[in-house]
Coordinates of C-alpha atoms in Angstrom, one line a residue:
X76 CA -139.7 83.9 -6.2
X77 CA -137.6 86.6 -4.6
X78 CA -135.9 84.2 -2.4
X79 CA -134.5 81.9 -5.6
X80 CA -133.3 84.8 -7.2
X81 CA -131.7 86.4 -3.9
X82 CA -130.3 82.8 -3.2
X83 CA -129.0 82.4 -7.3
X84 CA -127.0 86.0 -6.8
X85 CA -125.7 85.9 -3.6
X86 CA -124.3 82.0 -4.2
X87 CA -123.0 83.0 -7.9
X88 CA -121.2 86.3 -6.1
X89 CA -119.7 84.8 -3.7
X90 CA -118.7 81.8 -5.5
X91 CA -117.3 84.5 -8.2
X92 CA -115.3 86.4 -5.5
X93 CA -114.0 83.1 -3.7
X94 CA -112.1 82.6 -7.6
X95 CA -110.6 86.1 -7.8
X96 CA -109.1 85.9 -4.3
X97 CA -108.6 81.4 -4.1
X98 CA -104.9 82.1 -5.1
X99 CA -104.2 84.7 -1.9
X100 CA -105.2 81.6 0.3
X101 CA -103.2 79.3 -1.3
X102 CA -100.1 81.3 -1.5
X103 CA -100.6 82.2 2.5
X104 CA -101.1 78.8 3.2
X105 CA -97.7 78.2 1.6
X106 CA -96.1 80.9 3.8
X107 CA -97.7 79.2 7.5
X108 CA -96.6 75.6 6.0
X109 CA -92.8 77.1 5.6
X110 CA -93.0 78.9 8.9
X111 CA -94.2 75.8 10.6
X112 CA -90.9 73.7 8.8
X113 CA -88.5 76.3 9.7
X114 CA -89.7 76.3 13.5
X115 CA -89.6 72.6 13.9
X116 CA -86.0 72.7 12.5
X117 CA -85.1 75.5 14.5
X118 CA -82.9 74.5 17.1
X119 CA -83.9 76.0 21.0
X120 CA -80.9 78.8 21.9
X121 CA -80.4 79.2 25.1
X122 CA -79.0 82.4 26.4
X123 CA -78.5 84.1 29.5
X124 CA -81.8 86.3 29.6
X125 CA -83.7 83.1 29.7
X126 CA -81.7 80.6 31.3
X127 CA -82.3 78.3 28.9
X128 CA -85.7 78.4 29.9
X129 CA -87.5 76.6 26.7
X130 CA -91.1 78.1 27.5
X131 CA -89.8 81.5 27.2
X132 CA -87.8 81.2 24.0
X133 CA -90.9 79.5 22.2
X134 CA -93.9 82.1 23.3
X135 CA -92.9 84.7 20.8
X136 CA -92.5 81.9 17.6
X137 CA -95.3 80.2 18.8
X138 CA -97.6 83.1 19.1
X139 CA -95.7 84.3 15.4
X140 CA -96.4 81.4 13.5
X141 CA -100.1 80.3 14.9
X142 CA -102.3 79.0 12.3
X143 CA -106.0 80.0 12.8
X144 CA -107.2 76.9 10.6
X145 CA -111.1 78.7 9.9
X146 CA -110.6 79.1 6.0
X147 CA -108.0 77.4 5.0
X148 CA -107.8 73.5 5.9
X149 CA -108.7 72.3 2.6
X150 CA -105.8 74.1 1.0
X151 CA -102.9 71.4 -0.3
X152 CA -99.5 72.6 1.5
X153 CA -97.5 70.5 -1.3
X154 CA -94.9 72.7 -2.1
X155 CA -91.5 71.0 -3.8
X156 CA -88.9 70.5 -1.2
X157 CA -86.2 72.8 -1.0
X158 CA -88.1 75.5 -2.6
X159 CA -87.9 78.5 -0.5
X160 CA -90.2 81.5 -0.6
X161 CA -89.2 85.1 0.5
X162 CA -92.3 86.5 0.9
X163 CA -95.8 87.0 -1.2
X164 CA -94.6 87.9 -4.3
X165 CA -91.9 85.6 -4.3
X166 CA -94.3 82.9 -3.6
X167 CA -96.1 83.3 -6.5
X168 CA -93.4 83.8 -9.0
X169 CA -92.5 80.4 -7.7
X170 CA -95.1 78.6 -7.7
X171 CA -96.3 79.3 -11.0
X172 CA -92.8 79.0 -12.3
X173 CA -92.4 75.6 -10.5
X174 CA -95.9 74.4 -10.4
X175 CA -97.7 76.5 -13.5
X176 CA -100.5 78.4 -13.0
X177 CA -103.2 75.6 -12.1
X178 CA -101.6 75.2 -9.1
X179 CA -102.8 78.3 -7.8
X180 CA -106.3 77.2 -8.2
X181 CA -105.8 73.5 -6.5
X182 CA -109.2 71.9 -4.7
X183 CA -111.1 75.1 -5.7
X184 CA -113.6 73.3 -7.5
X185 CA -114.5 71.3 -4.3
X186 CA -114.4 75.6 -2.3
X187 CA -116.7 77.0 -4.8
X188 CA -119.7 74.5 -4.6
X189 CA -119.5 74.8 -1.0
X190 CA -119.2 78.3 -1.0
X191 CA -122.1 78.4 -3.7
X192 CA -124.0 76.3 -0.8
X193 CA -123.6 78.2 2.0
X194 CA -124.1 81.6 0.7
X195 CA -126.6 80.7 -1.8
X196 CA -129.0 78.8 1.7
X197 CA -128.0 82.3 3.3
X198 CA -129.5 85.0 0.8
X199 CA -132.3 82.8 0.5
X200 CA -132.7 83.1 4.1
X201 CA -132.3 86.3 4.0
X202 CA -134.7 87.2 1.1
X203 CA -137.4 85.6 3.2
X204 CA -136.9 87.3 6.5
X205 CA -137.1 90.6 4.9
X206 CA -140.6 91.3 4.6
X207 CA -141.1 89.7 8.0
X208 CA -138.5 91.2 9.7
X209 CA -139.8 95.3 8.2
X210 CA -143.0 94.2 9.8
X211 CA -142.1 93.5 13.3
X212 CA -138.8 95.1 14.1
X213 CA -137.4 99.0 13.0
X214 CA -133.8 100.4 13.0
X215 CA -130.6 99.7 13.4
X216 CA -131.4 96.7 15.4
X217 CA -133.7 94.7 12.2
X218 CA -130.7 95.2 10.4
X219 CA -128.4 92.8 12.7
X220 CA -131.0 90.8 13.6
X221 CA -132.3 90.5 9.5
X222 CA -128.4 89.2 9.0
X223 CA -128.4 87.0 12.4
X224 CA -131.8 85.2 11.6
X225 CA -130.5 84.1 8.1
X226 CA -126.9 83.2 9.6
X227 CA -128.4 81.1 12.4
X228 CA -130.8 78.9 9.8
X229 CA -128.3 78.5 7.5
X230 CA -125.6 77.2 10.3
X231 CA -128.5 74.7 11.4
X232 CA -128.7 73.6 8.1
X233 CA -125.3 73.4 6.8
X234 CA -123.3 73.1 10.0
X235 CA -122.2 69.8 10.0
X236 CA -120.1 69.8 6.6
X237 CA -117.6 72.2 9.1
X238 CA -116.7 69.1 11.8
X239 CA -117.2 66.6 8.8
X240 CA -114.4 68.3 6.2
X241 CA -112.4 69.2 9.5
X242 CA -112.0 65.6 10.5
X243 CA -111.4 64.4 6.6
X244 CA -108.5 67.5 6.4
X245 CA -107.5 66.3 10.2
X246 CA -107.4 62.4 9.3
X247 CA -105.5 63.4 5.9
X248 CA -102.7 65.3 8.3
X249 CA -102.4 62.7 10.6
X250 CA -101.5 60.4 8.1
X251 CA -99.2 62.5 6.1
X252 CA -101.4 62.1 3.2
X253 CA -102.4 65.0 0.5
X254 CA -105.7 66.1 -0.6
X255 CA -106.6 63.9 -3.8
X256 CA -106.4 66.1 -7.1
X257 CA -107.4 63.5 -9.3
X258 CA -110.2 65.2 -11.3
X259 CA -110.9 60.8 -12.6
X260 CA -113.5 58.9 -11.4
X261 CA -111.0 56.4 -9.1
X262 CA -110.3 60.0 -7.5
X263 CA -113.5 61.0 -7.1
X264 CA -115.1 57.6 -5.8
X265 CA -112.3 57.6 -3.2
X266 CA -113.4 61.0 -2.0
X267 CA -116.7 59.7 -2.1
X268 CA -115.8 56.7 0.3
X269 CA -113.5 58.8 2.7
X270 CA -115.9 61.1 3.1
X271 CA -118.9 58.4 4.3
X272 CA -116.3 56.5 6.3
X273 CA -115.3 59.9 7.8
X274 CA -119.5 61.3 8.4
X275 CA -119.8 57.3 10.0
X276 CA -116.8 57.9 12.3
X277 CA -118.2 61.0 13.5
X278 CA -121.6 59.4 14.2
X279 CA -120.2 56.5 16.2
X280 CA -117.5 57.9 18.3
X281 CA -119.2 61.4 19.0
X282 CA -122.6 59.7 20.5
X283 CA -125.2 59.9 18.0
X284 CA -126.6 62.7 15.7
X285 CA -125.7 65.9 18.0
X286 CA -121.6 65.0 16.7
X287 CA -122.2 66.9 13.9
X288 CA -123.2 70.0 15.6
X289 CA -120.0 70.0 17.7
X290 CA -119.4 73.4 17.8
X291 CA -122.4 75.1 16.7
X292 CA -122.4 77.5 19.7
X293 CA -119.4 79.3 18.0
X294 CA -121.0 79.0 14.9
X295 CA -124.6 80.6 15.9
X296 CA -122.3 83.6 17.4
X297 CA -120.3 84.0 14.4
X298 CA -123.7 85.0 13.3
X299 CA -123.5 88.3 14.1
X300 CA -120.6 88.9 11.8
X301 CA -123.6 88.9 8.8
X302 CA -125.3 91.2 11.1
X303 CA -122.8 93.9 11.2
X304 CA -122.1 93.6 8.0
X305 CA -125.9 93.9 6.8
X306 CA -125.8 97.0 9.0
X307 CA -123.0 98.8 7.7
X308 CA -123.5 97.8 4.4
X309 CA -127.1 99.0 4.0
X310 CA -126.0 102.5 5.7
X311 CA -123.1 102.7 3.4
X312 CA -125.6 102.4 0.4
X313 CA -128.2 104.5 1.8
X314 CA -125.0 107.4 2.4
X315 CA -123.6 106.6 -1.1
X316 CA -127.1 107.0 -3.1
X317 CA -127.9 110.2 -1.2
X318 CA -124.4 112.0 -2.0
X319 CA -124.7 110.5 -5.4
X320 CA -128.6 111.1 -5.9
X321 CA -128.9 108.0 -7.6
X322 CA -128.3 104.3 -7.3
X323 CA -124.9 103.0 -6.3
X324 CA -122.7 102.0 -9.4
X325 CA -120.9 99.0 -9.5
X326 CA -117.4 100.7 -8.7
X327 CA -119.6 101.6 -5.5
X328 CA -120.7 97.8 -4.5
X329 CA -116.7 97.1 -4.5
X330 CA -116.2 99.5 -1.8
X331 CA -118.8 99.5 0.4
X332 CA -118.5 95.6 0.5
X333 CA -114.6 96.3 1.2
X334 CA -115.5 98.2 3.6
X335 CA -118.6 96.5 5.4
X336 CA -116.5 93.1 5.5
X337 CA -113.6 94.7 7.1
X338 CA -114.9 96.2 9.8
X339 CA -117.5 93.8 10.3
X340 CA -114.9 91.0 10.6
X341 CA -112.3 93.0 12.7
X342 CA -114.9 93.1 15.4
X343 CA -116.2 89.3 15.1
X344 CA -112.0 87.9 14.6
X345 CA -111.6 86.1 18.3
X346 CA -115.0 84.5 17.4
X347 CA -113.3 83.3 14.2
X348 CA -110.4 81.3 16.2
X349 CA -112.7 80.5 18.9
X350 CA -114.7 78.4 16.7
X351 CA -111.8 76.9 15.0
X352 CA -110.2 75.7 18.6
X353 CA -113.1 74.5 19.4
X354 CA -114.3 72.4 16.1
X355 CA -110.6 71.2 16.1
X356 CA -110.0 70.3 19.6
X357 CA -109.7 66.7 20.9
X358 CA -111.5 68.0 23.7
X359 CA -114.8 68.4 22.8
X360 CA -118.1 69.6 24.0
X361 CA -120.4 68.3 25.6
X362 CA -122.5 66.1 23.1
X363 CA -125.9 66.1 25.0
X364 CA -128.0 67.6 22.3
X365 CA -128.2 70.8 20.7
X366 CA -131.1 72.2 22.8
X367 CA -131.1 75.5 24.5
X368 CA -128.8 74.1 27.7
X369 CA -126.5 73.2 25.2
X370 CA -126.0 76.1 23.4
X371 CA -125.6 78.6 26.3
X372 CA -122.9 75.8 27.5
X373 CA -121.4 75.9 24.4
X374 CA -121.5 79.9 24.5
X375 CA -119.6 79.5 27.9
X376 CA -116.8 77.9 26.4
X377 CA -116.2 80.2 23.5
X378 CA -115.8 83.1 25.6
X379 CA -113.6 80.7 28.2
X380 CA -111.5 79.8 24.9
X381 CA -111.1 83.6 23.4
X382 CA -109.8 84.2 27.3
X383 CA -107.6 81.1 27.0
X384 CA -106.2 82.3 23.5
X385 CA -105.1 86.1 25.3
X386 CA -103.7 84.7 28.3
X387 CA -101.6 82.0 26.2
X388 CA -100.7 84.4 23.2
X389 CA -99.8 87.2 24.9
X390 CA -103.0 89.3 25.5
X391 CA -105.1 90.8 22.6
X392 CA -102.1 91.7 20.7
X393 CA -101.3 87.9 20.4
X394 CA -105.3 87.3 19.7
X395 CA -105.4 89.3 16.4
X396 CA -101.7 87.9 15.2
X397 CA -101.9 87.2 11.9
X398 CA -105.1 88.9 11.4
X399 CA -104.3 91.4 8.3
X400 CA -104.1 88.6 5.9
X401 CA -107.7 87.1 7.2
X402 CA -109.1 90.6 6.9
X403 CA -107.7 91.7 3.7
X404 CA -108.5 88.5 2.1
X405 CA -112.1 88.2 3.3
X406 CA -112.8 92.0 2.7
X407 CA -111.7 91.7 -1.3
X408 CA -113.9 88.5 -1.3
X409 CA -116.8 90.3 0.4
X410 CA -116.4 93.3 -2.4
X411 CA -115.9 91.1 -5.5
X412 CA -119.3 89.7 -4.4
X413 CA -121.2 92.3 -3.4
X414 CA -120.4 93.6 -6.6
X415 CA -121.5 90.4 -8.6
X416 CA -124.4 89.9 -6.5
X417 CA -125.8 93.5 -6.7
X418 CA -125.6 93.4 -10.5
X419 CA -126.8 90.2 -11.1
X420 CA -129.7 90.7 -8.8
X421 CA -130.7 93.5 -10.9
X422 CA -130.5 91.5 -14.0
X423 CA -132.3 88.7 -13.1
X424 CA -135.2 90.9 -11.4
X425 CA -135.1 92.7 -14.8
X426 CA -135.4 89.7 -16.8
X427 CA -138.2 87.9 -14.5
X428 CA -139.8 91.0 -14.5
X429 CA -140.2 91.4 -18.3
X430 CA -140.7 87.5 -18.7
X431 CA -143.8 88.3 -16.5
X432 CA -145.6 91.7 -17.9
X433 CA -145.0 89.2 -21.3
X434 CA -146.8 86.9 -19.8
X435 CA -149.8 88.9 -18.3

């Protein structure tokens, strides 16, 4: 089955490259908490350019220390007080001198079975589109739309963990409360519980089943972020195999998935944070279904929130603030994976493939 082995790889890959760059989020997610400290200490000065004018003092520190929330709610921002960091490297000097080196890895276990999930739902998606998709569409264009399709089934399917681990990280904040570390069963069975109570709340107070699609519309358009990236990765091979005359090597994978992701997500960004202002707002969407009507209203307001987020911020400048460390992060993700996913693809079609001429 071509779809379990695609869907095995592409979860294991990902899963694999989420590890190798987990510490990069959790060190940035240090550096926004201390920002966010050091801004709400910050006293307000008032000097003669503004008149003491307190809009105009904050734009530029609000628009510096914005937080776009997408990857990195579930992240524990429980550094020791007083502990100040001077920048990356001096972060995780630290942390691990502080905190050891487990700390670097805290709530991953909980990231890589949901990262395992999604991508793992995606490449099986993706596996079986491909014959179907050769047979009825040609070009560039069955490229995006052979990432799109398997994007869109798997944010139907898996969607609704986004709004139901926002609203746990959300409750968690609100209360001043930490992420539970506590590998025990007490820890665990109170995880368990939150996270019912939290999937109940949702039900009740967001009008029925659509709640847990709040959002989707961003979602479904994030979709043509696997698109692109099907696109540019698969012309990237193609390049690399004809220079080469052979297969792409593994060294290869790394940078055409580098590159793929980074472009791919440089163009798709203001659908990142639209999605996250919407998922996270208190003022949510309309919750009459998630039928056609709904979707194109819900397409409306992402485009009415990206327009929001430049007038607010400062224009597109202030839109893709804070954007290098997203990119650089996702990209090195995106290439430790393609890289694991390539190879192990070929090893497990080379093992099912002897397994069966044994069998015959």
């Amino acid at each position: 089955d071509c779809s379990h082995k695609e869907g095995t790889s592409g979860g294991i890959g990902n899963a694999i490259g989420l590890l190798g760059t987990y510490p990069l989020t959790v060190i940035k997610t240090r550096l926004q908490s201390q920002r966010k400290k050091r801004h709400k200490r910050k006293p307000i000065p008032k000097n003669e350019k503004t008149g003491g004018n307190k809009d105009s003092v904050d734009e530029h520190d609000l628009r510096k220390d914005r937080d776009f929330k997408s990857a990195d709610l579930d992240i524990s921002e429980d550094e020791p007080e007083g502990v100040i960091y001077e920048g990356p490297l001096d972060c995780i000097r630290k942390v691990i001198a502080n905190e050891g080196l487990g700390s670097m890895y805290t709530g991953v276990a909980l990231k890589v079975c949901e990262t395992y999930m999604w991508n793992s739902t995606f490449y099986a998606f993706f596996s079986f589109l491909k014959p179907h998709i050769k047979n009825h569409l040609d070009g560039p264009f069955s490229d995006i739309a052979h990432g799109m399709i398997a994007g869109i089934g798997t944010q139907l399917v898996l969607f609704p963990l986004v709004g139901i681990n926002t609203a746990l990280i959300t409750k968690r904040q609100l209360r001043g409360g930490k992420n539970d570390k506590s590998p025990g069963s007490s820890g665990a069975l109170q995880w368990v519980r939150e996270y019912i109570n939290v999937t109940r709340d949702i039900y009740r107070e967001g009008g029925g089943i659509s709640a847990f699609w709040k959002g989707i519309s961003a979602g479904l358009m994030l979709t043509i972020n696997p698109g692109i990236l099907t696109l540019i990765r698969k012309h990237l091979t193609r390049m690399v195999s004809e220079y080469r005359g052979r297969g792409a090597t593994a060294a290869d994978d790394f940078w055409i998935g580098f590159a793929s992701k980074l472009m791919a997500s440089t163009i798709t960004y203001p659908l990142v944070v639209a999605r996250s202002q919407i998922v996270t707002s208190q003022d949510s969407m309309p919750h009459s279904g998630v039928g056609i009507h709904a979707i194109l209203r819900g397409i409306c307001m992402v485009f009415e929130t990206i327009q929001r987020v430049i007038n607010d911020y400062g224009g597109w400048q202030g839109l893709y603030a804070g954007v290098a460390p997203h990119l650089c992060q996702a990209a090195l993700k995106e290439a430790i994976a393609n890289t694991i996913r390539r190879r192990l693809s070929l090893i497990l079609f080379a093992y099912y493939s002897h397994r069966y001429s044994k069998l015959s």
